[in-house]
CSV table of C-alpha atoms and ligand atoms in Angstrom, one decimal:
chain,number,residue,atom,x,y,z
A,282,UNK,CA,102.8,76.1,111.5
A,283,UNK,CA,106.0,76.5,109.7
A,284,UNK,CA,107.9,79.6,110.1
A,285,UNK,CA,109.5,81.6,107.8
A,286,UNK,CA,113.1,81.2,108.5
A,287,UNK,CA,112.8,77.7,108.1
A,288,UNK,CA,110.4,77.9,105.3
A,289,UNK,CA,113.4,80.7,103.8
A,290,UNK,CA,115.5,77.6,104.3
A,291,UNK,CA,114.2,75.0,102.8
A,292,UNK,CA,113.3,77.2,99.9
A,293,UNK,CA,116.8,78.2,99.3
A,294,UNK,CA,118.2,74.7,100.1
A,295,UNK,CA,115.4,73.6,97.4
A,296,UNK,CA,117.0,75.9,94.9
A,297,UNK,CA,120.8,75.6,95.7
A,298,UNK,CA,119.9,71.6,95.0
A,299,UNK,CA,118.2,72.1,92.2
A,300,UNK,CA,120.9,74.7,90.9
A,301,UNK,CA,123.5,71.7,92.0
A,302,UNK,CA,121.9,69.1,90.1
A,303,UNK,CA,121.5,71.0,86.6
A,304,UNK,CA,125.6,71.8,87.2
A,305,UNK,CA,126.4,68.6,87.8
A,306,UNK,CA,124.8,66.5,85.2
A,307,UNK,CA,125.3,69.0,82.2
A,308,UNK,CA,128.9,70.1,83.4
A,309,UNK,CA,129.0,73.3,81.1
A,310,UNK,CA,127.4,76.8,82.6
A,311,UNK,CA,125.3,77.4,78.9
A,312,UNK,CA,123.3,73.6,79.1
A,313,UNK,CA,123.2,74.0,82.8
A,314,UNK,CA,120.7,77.6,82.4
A,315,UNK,CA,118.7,76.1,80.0
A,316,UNK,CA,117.9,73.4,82.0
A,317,UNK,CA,117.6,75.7,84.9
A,318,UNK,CA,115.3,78.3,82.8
A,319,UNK,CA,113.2,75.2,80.7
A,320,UNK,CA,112.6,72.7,83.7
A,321,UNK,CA,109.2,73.2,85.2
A,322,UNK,CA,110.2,72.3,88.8
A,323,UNK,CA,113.3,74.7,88.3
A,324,UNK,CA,110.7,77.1,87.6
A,325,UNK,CA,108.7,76.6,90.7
A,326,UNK,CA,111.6,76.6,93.1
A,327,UNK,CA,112.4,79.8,91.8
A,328,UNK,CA,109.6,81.4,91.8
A,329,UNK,CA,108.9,79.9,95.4
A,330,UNK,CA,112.4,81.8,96.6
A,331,UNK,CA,111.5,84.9,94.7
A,332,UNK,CA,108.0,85.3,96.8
A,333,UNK,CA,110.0,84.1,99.9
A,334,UNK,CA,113.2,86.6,99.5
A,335,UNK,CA,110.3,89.6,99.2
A,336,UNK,CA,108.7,88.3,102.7
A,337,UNK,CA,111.5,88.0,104.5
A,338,UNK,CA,112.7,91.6,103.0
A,339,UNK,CA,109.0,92.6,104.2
A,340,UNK,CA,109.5,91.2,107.8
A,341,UNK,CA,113.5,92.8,107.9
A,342,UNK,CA,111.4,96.4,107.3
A,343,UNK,CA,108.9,96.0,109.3
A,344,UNK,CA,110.7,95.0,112.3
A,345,UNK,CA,113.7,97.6,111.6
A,346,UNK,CA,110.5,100.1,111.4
A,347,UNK,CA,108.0,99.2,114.1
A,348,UNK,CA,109.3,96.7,116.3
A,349,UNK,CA,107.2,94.4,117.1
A,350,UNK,CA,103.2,94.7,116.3
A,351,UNK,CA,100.2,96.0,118.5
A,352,UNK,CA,97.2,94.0,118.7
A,353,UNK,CA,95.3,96.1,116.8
A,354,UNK,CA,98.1,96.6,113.7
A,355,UNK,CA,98.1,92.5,113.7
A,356,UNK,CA,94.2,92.9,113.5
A,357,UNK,CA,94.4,95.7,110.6
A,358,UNK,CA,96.6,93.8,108.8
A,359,UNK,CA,94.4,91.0,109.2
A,360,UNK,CA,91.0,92.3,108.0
A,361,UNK,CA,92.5,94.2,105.3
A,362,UNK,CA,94.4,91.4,103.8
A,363,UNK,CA,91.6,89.3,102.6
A,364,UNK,CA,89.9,92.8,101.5
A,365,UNK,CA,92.6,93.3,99.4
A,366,UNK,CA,93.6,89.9,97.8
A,367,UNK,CA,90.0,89.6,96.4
A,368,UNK,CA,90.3,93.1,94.8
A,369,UNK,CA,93.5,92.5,93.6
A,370,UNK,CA,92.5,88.9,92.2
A,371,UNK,CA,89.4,91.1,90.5
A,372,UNK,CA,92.0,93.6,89.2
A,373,UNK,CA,94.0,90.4,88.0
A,374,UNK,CA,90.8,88.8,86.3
A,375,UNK,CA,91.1,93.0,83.9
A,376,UNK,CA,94.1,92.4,82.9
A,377,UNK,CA,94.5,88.7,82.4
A,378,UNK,CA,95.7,89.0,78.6
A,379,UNK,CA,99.1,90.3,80.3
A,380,UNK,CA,99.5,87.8,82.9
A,381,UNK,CA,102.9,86.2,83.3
A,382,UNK,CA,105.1,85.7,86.2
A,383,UNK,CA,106.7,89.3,86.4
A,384,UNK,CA,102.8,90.3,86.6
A,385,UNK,CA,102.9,87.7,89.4
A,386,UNK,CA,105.5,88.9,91.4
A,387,UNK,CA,104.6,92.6,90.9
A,388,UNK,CA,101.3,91.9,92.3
A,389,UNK,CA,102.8,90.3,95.4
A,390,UNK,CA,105.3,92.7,95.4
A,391,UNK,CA,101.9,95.6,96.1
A,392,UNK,CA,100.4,93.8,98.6
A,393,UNK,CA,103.3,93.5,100.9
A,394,UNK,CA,104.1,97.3,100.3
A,395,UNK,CA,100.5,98.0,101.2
A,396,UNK,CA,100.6,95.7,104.1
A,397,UNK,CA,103.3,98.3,104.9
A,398,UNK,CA,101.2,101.3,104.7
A,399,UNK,CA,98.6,100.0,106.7
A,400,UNK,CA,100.9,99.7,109.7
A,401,UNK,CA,102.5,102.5,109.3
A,402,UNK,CA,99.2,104.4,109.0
A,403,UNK,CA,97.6,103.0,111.9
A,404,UNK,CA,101.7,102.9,114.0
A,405,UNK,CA,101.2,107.0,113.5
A,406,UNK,CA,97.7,106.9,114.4
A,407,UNK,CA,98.5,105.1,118.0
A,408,UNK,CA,101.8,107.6,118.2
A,409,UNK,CA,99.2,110.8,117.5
A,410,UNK,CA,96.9,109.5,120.6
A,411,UNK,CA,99.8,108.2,123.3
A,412,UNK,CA,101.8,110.8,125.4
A,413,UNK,CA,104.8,110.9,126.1
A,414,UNK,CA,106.2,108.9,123.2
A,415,UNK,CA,110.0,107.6,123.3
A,416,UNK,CA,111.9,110.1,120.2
A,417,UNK,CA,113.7,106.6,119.2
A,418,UNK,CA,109.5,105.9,118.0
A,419,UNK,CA,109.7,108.9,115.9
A,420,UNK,CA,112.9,108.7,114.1
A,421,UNK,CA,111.9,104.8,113.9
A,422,UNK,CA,108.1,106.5,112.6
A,423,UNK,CA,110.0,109.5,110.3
A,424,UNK,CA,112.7,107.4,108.8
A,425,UNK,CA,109.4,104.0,107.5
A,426,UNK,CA,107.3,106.9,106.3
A,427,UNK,CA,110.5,108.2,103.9
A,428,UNK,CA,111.3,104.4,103.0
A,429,UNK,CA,108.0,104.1,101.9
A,430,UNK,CA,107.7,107.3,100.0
A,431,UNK,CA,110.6,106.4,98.1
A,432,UNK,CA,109.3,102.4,97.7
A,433,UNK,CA,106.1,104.2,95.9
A,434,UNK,CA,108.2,106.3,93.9
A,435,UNK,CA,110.7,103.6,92.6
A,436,UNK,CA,107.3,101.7,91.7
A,437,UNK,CA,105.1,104.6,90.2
A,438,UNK,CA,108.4,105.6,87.8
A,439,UNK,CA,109.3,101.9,87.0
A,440,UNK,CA,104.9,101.9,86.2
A,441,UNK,CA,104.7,105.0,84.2
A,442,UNK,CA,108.1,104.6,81.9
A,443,UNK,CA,106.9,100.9,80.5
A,444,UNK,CA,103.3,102.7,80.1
A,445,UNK,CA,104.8,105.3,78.1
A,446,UNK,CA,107.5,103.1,76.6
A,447,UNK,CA,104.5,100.7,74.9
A,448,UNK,CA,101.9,103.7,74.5
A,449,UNK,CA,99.4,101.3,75.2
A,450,UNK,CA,96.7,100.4,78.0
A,451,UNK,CA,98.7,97.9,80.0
A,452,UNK,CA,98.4,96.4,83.5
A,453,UNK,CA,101.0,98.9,83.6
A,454,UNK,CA,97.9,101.2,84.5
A,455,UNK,CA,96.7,99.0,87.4
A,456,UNK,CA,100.2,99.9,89.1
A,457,UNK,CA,100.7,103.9,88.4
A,458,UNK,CA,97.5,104.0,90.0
A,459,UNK,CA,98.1,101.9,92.9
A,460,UNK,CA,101.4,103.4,93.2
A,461,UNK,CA,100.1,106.9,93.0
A,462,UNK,CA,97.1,106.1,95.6
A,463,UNK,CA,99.6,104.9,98.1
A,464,UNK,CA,102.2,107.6,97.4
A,465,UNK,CA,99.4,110.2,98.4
A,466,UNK,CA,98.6,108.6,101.4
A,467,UNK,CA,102.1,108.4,102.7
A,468,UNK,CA,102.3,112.1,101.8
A,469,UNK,CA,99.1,112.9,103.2
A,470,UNK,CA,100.0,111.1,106.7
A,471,UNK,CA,103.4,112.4,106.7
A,472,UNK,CA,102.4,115.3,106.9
A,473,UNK,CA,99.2,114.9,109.3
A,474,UNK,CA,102.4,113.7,111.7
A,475,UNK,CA,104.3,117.1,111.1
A,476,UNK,CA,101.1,118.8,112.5
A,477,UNK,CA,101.3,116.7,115.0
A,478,UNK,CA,104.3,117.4,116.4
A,479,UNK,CA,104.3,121.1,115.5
A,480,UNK,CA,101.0,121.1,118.1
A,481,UNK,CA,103.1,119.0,120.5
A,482,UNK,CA,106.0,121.7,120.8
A,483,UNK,CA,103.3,124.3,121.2
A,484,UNK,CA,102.8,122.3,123.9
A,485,UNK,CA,99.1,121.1,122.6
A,486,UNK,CA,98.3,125.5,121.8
A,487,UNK,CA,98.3,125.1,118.3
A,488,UNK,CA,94.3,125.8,118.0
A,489,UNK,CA,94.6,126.1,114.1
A,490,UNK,CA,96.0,122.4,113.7
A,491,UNK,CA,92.2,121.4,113.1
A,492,UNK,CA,91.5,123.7,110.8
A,493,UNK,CA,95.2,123.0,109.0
A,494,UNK,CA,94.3,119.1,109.2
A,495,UNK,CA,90.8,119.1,107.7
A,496,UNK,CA,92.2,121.0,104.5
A,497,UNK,CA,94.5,118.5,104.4
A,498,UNK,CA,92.4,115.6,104.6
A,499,UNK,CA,90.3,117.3,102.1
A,500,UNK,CA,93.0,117.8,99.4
A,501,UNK,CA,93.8,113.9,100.1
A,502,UNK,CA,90.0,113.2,99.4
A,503,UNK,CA,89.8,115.4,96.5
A,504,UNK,CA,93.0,113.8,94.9
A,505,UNK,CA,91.9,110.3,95.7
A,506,UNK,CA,88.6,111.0,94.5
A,507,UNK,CA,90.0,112.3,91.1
A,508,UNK,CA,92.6,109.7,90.9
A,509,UNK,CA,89.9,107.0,90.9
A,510,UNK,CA,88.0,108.3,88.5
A,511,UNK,CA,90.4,108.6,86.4
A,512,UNK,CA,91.6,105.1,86.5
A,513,UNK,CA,87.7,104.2,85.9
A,514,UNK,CA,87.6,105.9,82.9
A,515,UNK,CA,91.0,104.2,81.3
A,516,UNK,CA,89.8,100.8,82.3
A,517,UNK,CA,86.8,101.6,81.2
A,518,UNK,CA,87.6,102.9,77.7
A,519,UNK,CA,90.2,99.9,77.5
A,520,UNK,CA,88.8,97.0,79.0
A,521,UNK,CA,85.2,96.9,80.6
A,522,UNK,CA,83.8,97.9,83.9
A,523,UNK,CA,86.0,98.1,86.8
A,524,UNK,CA,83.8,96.3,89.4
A,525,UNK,CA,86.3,96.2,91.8
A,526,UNK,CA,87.1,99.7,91.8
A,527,UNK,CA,83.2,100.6,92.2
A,528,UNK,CA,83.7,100.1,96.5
A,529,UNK,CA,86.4,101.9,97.0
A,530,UNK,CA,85.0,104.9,94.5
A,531,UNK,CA,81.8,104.7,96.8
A,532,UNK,CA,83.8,104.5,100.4
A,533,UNK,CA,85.9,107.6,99.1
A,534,UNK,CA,83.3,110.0,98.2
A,535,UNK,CA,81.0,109.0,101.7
A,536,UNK,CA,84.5,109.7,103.8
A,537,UNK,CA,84.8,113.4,101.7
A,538,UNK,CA,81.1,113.6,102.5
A,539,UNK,CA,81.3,112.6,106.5
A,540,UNK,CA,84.5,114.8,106.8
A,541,UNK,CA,83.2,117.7,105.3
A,542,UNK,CA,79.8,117.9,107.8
A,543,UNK,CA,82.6,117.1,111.1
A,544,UNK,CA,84.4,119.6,109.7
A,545,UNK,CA,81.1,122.2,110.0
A,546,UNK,CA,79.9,120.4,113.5
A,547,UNK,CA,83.6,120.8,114.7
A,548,UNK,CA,84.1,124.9,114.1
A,549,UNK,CA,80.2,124.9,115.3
A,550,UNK,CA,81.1,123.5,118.5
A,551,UNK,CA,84.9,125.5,119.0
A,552,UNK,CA,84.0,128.4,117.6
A,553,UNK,CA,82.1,129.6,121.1
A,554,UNK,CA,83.8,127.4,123.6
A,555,UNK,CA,84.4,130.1,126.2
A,556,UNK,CA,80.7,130.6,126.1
A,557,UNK,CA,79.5,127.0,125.1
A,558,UNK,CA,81.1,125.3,128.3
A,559,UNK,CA,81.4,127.4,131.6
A,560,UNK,CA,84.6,127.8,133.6
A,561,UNK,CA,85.0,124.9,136.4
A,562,UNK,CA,84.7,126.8,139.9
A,563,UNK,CA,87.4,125.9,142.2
A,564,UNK,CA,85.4,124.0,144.7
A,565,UNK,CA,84.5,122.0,141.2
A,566,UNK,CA,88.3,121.4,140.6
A,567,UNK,CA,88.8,120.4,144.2
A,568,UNK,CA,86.0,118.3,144.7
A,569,UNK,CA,87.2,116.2,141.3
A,570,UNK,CA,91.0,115.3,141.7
A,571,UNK,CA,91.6,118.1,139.2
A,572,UNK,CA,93.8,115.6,137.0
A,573,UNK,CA,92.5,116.2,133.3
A,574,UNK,CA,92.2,112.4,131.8
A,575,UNK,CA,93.3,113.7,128.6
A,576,UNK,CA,96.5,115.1,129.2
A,577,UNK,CA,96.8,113.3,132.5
A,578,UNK,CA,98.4,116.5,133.9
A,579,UNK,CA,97.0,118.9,136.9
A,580,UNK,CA,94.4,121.5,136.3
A,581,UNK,CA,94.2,125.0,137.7
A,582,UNK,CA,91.7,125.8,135.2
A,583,UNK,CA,89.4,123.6,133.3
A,584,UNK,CA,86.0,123.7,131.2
A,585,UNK,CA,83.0,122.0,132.8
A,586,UNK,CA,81.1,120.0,129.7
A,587,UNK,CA,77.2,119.1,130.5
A,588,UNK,CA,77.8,115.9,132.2
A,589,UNK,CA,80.0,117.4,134.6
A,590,UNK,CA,83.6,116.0,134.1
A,591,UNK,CA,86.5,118.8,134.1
A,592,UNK,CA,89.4,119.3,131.1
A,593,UNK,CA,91.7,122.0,129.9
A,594,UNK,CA,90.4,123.7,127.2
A,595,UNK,CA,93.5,123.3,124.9
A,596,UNK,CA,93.2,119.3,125.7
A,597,UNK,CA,89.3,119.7,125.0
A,598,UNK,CA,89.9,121.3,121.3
A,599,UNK,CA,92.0,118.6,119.9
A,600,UNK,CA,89.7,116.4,121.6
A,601,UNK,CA,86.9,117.9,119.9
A,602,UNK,CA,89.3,117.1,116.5
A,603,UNK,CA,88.7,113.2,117.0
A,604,UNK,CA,85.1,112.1,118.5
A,605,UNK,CA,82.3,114.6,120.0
A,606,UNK,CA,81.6,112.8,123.1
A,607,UNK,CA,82.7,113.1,126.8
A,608,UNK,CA,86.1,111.3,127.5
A,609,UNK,CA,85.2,110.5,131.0
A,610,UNK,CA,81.5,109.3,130.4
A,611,UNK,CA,80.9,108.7,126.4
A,612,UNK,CA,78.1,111.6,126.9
A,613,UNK,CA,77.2,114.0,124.1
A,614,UNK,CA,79.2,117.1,123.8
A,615,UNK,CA,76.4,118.2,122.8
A,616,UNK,CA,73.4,117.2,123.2
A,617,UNK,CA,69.6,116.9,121.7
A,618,UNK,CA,69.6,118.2,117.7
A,619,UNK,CA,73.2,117.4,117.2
A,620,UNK,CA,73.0,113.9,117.9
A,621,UNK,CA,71.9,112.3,114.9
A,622,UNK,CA,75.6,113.9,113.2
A,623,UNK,CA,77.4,112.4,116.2
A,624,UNK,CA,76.5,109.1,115.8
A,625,UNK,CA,77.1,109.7,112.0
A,626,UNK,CA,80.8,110.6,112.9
A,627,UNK,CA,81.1,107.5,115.1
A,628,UNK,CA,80.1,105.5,112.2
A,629,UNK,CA,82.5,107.5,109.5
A,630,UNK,CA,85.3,106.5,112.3
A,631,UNK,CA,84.8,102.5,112.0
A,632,UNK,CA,83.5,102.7,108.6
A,633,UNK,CA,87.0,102.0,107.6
A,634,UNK,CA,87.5,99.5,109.9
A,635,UNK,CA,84.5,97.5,109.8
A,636,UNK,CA,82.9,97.3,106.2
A,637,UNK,CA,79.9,95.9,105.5
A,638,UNK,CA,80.6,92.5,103.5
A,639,UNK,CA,77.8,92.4,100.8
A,640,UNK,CA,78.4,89.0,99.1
A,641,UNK,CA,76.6,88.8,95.3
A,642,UNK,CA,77.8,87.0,92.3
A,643,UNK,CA,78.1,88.5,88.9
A,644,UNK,CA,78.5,86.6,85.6
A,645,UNK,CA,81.5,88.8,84.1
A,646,UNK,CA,80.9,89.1,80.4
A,647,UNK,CA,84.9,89.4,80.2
A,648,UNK,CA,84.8,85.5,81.1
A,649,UNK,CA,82.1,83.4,81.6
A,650,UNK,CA,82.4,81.9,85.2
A,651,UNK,CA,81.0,83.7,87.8
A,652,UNK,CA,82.6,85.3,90.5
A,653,UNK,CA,82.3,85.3,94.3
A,654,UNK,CA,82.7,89.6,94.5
A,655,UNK,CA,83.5,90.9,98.0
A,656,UNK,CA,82.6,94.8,99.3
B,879,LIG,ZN1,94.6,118.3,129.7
B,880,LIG,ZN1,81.4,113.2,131.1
């Protein structure tokens, strides 16, 4: 496999010969563009260096950013690549009557930032869930999060001024929407993180984080939610049936749905914990090693769940937050009519990270070859 350093190489070498030859053999500058802007190969070259001077600029980022990758950020980035590229290409197939090559490169452009987001999103994920995390992680963390806010912005404005400079439906659409979508995110997770470390200076007391963090992930929902319908109506109106769009409508309104009834299980559960879970006696604590695995700190007093194994309750509660089953054993919290929503919350968790792949074909009436349509 060819890396990209050499590949950046041989690309620019490729161009600067190119570039050498139209100098040389028309001697003026004016002849030498023309040939440089009319010659097909030019063309290619440049457009090669063009898609290889925005990876390189997306490698420089990400390693300023996050260092090098986790396993499971190179498998993120993995899965959702493909995911993407054949929504994109759908998006593409919309707006075809404005393809050209700054459509090109803007499309490239959007996947590399949202290869961005991804890791950035699942980089704070894996920072949330790790203790003791180095500071250098979250200026590294704070300081990607603000670069990408203000990557959105640059894009949504550069969007929304042609759209209102041509006051017409344009693929200019497709990008204020994406550009908005991951603009909200960023937001959204930005300030999921603040909660975060607000909790962690309360040294993990911070009981109404959950409560603060489910309004948030509402609003996110709700604006998502509104922001795709939105865009479904414009394309709509302007150019036919979104199919593409029709997944990531459905995904959105079952992750409002899921987070809504945890949201109701949670504050069922942590509303009566001093009652729900009895206090662990101290023969209890003694007999376990009275190290809570959550925290990984000693316990003088803990909360015995059903299945027996001991935690703080503070520890417990933001436990509670993320999955509704015993950290020690994978038990039930709780157990018998309850069930049926925990597995329904364990399947809300992957739902993001393992879609189903339903494979049909469609015969677009927008063109007449069919299409292979992923979701
Ligand atoms: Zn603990
Ligand atoms: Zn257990």
């Amino acid at each position: 496999m060819i890396r990209l350093p050499m590949y950046a190489a041989f690309s620019l070498l490729a161009t600067a010969s190119a570039a050498y030859y139209a100098f040389s053999s028309r001697e003026q500058f004016y002849p030498a563009m023309v040939y440089l802007s009319t010659s097909k190969i030019c063309f290619v070259l440049l457009l090669n260096t063009g898609l290889v001077a925005m990876c390189v600029a997306w490698q420089l980022a990400r390693r300023l950013f996050l260092g090098s990758l986790r396993e499971a950020e190179v498998e993120r980035l993995n899965e959702q690549s493909w995911r993407e590229v054949i929504e994109i290409l759908f998006a593409v197939t919309i707006f075809r009557q404005d393809f050209s090559v700054s459509f090109l490169a803007m499309v490239a452009a959007l996947l590399l930032v949202k290869a961005l987001h991804w890791l950035a999103q699942k980089r704070v994920e894996y920072i949330e869930t790790t203790p003791s995390v180095p500071l250098l992680s979250h200026i590294r963390i704070v300081s990607f999060m603000v670069f990408l806010l203000t990557v959105d912005c640059l894009f949504l404005s550069n969007s929304l001024r042609s759209l209102i400079q041509k006051r017409e439906a344009s693929v200019a659409i497709f990008f204020s929407f994406e550009y908005t979508i991951l603009a909200t995110s960023t937001l959204s997770t930005f300030v999921k993180y603040i909660f975060y470390v607000s909790d962690m200076l309360m040294e993990g007391q911070w009981e109404r984080k959950a409560v603060y963090t489910f309004y948030l992930e509402l609003i996110s929902d709700l604006v998502h939610l509104s922001l795709y319908m939105l865009f479904f109506i414009a394309i709509f109106l302007n150019y036919g049936v979104p199919l593409h769009l029709i997944r990531e409508l459905y995904e959105t309104f079952r992750s409002f749905r899921i987070r809504i009834a945890d949201y109701i299980r949670y504050r069922k559960i942590t509303s009566n914990m001093n009652e729900r879970f009895p206090e662990a006696t101290s023969e209890e604590l003694d007999a376990s090693d009275a190290t809570c695995i959550i925290c990984r700190e000693e316990m003088t007093t803990a909360k015995k769940l059903l299945c027996g194994h001991l935690f703080h309750v503070h520890c417990l509660r933001s436990w509670l937050e993320r999955q509704h089953t015993c950290p020690t054993c994978r038990a039930p919290i709780v157990p018998a009519d309850n069930g049926r929503a925990a597995s329904s919350r364990q399947h809300g968790a992957q739902a993001g990270v393992q879609p189903g792949v339903f494979l049909f074909l469609y015969f677009s009436d927008l063109i007449s070859l069919p299409h292979i349509f992923l979701f």
